[in-house]
Coordinates of C-alpha atoms and ligand atoms in Angstrom, one line a residue:
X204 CA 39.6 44.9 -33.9
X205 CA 39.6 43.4 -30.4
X206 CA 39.7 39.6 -30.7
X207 CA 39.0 38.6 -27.2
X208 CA 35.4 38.7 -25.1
X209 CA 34.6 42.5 -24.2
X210 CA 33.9 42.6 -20.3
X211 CA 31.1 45.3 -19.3
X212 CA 30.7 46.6 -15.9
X213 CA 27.7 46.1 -14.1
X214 CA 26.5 48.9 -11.9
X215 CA 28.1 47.8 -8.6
X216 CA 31.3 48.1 -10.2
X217 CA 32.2 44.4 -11.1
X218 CA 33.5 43.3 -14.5
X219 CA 31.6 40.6 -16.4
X220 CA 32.3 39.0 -19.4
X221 CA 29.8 39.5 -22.3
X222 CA 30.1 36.0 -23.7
X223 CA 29.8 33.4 -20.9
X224 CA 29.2 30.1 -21.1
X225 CA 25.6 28.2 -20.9
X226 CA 25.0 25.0 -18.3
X227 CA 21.4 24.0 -19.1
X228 CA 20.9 20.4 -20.1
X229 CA 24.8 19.9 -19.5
X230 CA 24.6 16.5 -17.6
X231 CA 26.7 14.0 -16.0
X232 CA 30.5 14.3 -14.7
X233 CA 32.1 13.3 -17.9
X234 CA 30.4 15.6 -20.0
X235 CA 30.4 18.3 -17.6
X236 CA 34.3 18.4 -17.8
X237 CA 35.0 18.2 -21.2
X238 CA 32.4 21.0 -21.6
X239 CA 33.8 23.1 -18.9
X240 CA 37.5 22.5 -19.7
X241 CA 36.7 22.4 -23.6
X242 CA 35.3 26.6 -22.8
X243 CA 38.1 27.2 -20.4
X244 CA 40.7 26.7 -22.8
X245 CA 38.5 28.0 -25.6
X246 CA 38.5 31.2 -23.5
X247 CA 35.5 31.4 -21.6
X248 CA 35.6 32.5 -18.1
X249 CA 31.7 32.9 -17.2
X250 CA 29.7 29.5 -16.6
X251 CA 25.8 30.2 -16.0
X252 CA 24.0 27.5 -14.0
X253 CA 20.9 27.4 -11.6
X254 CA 19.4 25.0 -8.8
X255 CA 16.4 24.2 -11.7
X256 CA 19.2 22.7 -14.1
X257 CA 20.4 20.3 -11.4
X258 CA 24.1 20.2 -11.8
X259 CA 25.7 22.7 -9.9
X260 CA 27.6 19.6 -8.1
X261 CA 29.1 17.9 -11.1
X262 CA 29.7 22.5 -12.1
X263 CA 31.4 22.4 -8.9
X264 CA 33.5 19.2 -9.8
X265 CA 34.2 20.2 -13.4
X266 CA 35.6 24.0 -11.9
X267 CA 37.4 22.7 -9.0
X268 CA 39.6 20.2 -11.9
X269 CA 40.4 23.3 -14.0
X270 CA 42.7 24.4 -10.6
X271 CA 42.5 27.5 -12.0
X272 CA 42.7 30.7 -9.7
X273 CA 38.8 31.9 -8.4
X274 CA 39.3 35.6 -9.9
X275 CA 40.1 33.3 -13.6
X276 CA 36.2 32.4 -13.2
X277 CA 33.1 34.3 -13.1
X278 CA 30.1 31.8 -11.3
X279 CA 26.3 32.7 -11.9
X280 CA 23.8 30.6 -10.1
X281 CA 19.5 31.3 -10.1
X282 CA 17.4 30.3 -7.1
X283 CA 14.5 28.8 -8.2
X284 CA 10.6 28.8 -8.1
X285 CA 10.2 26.2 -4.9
X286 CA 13.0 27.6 -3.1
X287 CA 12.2 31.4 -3.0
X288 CA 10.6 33.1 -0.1
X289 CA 13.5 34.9 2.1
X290 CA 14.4 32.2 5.0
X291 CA 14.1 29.3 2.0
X292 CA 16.1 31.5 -0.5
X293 CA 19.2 32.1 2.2
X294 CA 19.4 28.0 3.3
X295 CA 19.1 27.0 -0.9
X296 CA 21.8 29.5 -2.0
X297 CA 24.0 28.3 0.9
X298 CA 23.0 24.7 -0.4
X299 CA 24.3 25.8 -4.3
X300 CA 27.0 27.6 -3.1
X301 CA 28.0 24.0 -0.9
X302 CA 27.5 22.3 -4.5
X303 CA 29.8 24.7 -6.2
X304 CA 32.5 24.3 -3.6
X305 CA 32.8 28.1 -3.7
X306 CA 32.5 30.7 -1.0
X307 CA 31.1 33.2 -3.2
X308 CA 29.0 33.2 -6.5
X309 CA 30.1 36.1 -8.9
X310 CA 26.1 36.8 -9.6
X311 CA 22.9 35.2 -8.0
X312 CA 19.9 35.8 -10.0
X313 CA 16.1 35.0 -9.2
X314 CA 15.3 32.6 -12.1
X315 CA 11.7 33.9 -12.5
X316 CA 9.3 35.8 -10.9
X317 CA 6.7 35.1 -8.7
X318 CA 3.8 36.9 -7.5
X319 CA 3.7 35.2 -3.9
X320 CA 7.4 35.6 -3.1
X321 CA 8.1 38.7 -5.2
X322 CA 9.5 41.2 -2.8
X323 CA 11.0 38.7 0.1
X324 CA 13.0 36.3 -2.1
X325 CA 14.7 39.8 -3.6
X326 CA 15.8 40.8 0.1
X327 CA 17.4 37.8 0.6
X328 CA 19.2 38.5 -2.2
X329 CA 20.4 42.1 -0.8
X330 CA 21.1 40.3 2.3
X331 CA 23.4 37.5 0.7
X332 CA 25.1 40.0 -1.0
X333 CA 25.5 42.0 2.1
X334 CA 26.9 38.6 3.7
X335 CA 29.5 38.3 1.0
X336 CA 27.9 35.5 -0.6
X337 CA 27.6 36.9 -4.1
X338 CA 29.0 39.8 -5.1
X339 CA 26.1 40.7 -7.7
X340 CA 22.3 40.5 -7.7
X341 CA 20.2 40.0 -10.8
X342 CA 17.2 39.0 -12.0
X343 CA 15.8 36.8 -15.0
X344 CA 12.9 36.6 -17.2
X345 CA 11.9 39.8 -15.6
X346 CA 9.5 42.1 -17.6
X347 CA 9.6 46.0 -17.7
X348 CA 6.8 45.9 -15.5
X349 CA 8.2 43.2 -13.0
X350 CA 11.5 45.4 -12.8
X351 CA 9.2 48.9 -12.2
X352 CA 7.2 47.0 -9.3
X353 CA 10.2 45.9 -7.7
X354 CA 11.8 48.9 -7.4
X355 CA 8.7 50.3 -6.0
X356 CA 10.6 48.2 -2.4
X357 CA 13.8 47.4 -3.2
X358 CA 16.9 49.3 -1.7
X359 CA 19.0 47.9 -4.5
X360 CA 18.0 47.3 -8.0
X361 CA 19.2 44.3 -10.2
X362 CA 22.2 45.1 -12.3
X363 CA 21.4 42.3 -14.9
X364 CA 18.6 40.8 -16.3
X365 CA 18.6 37.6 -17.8
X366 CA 16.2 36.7 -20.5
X367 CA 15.4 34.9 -23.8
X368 CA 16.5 36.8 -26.6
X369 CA 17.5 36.0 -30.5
X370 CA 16.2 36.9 -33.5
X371 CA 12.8 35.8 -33.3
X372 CA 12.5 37.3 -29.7
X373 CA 14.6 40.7 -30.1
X374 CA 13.0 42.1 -26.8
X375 CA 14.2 45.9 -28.3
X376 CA 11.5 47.6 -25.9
X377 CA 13.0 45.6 -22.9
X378 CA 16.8 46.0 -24.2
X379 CA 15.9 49.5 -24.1
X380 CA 14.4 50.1 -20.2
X381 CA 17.2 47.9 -18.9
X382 CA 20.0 50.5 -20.8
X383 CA 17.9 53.0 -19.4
X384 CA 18.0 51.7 -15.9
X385 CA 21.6 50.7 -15.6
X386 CA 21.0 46.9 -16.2
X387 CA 22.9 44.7 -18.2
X388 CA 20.7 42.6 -20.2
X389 CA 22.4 38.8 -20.6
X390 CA 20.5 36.8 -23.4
X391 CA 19.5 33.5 -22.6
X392 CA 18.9 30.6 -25.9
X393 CA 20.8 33.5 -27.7
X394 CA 20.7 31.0 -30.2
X395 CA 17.4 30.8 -30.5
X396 CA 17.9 26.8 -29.5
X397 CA 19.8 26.6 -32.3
X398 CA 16.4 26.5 -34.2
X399 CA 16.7 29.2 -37.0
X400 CA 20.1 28.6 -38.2
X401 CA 18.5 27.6 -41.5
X402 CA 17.0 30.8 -41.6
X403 CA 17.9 32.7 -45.1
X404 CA 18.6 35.9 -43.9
X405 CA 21.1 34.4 -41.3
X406 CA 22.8 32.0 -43.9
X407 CA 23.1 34.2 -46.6
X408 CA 24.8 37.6 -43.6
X409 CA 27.1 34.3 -42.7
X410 CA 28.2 33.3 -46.5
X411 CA 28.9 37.5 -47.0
X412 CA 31.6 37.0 -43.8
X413 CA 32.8 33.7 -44.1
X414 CA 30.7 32.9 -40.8
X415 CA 28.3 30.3 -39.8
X416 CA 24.4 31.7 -38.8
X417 CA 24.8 30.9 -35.4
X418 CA 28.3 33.3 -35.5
X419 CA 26.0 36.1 -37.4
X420 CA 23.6 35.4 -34.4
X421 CA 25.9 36.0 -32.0
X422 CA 27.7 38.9 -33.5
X423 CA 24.2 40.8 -33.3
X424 CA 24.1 40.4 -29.4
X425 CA 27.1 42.0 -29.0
X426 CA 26.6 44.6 -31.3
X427 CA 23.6 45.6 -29.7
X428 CA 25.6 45.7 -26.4
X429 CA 23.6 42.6 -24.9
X430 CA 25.8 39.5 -22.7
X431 CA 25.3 36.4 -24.2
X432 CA 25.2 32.8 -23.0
X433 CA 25.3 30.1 -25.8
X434 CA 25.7 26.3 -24.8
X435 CA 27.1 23.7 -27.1
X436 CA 28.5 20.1 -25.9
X437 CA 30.5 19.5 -29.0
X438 CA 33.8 21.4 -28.5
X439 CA 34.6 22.6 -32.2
X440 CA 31.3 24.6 -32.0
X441 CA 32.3 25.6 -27.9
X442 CA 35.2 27.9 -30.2
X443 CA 33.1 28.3 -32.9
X444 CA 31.1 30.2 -31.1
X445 CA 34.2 32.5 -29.8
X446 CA 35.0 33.1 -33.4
X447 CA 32.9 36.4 -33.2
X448 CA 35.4 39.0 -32.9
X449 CA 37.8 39.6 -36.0
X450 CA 34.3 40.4 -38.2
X451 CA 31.8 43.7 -37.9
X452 CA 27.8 43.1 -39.3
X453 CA 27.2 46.8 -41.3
X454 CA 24.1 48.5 -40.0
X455 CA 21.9 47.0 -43.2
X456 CA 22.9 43.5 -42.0
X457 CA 21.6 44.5 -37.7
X458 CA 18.6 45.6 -39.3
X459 CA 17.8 42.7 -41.5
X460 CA 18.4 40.2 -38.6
X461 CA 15.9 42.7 -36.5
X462 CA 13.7 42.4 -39.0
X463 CA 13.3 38.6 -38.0
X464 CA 11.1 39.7 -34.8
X465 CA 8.5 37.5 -34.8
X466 CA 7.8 37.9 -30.7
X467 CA 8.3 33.6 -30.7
X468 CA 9.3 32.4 -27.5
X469 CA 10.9 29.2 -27.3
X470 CA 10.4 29.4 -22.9
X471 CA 7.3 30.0 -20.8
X472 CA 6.2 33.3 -20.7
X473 CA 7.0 35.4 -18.0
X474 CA 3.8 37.4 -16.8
X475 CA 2.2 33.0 -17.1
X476 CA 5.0 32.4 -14.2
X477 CA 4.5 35.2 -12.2
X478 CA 0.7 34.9 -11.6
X479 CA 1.0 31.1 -11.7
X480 CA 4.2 31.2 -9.3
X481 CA 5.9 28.2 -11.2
X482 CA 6.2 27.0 -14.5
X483 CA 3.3 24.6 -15.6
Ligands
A2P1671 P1 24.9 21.2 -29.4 O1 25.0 21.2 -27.9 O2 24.5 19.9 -29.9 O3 26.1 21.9 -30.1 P2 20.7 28.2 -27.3 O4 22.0 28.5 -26.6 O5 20.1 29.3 -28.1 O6 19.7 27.5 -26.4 O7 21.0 27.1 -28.4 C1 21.6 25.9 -28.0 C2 21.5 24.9 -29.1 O8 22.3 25.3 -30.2 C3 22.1 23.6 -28.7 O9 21.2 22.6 -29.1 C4 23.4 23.5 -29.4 O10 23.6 22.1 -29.8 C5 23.2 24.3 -30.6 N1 24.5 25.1 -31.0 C6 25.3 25.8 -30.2 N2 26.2 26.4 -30.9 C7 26.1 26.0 -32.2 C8 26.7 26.3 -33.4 N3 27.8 27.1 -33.5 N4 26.3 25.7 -34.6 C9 25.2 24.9 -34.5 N5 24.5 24.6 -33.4 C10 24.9 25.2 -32.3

């Protein structure tokens, strides 16, 4: 059995790693560092952040200490709410990229939708991408029906959507239109906020493989061919969480943790952001 992170390929060709590492709430320099290097040497290479978390600078100091090579590191950044529109969308992600000392982000992603910017913000993306800013474009918290509108103008589609998934939220319907469609779906609180870990099912799957719920947890992302992002600032649970790879969940065990759907969502809800165009 493979014991080291799968990478998938997105459908512009590049790689990505279907275990990356998650930035949100991850504040101030020291922390930042010890997180970041603690995942490095762990064996991370994908760090997920976004202008709404506020720490792409201290991301940007924490990567620049590694002084490891830029192909050793996959970036993801996500323009937020205020800043889309096109002209307002080019200046932020020029801003972020500034923050993350890099030249180029691995993958810009819109971090929701919005009714007012919808199709503009997503031709600046084309158009950074076109400038060699990042080499992918995504999306996040799109719906099916966000993704089938957009396409209705875009000349490139997203090749990843990020959204909140975990076993209270299994999103199969979703899951399914973005396989359909040539989109990676990347789970966001794949943890499920590290909320349910007390959950029965999850324990008593873990106990059967010597794993802890949260391993089970993420175990079921990857066998259901979905990315993953889990964050954790303590560094024995930063490997814990790699410690997914030497064990298989039979196709009794999937099923059980599917049967968990309970359509909870930790977040806002998407089609609530869209006609609102911001989070409340
Ligand atoms: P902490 O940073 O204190 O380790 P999600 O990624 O679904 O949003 O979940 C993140 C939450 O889950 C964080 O609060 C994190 O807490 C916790 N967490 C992450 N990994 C584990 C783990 N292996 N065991 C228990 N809790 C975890």
């Amino acid at each position: 059995m493979e014991n080291s992170i799968p990478l998938l390929t997105l459908a512009d060709g590049q790689q990505i790693p279907q275990e990356g590492f998650g930035l949100y709430k991850v504040h101030g320099q020291e922390t930042m560092n010890a997180a970041i290097r603690a995942a490095y040497e762990a064996g991370y290479r994908l760090f997920d952040t976004a202008q709404l978390y506020k720490n792409e600078a201290e991301v940007g100091v924490a990567l620049h200490q590694l002084g490891v090579s830029r192909d050793q590191l996959f970036v993801t950044t996500k323009v937020a709410e205020v800043n889309q529109g096109y002209q307002k969308t080019i200046d932020s992600v020029k801003n972020s990229l500034s923050k993350l000392q890099l030249d180029a982000v691995n993958l810009l992603l819109i971090h929701w939708p919005t009714e007012k910017y919808f199709f503009e913000t997503w031709r600046a993306l084309e158009d950074l991408k076109k400038a060699g800013l990042t080499r992918s474009i995504g999306v996040s918290n799109y719906q099916q029906i966000h993704l089938q509108y957009l396409a209705t103008q875009a000349h490139e589609m997203p090749v990843l959507n990020q959204i909140e998934c975990h076993p209270l939220l299994n999103q199969k319907p979703l899951l399914k239109f973005d396989r359909d469609h040539q989109i990676v779906t990347q789970a966001w609180s794949p943890l499920g906020r590290g909320k349910i870990l007390d959950d029965p099912v999850l324990t008593a799957i873990g106990r059967a493989h010597h794993k802890s719920s949260a391993q089970v947890i993420l175990r079921w992302h990857l066998q259901n061919g979905v990315a993953f992002i889990p964050k954790s600032v303590h560094e024995a649970r930063i490997r814990q969480n790699l410690a997914i790879y030497d064990f298989a969940l039979t196709d009794a065990e999937m099923q059980q943790i599917d049967a968990l759907n309970q359509f909870h969502r930790f977040g806002k809800e998407p089609a609530l952001v869209y006609e609102y165009n911001k989070k409340w």
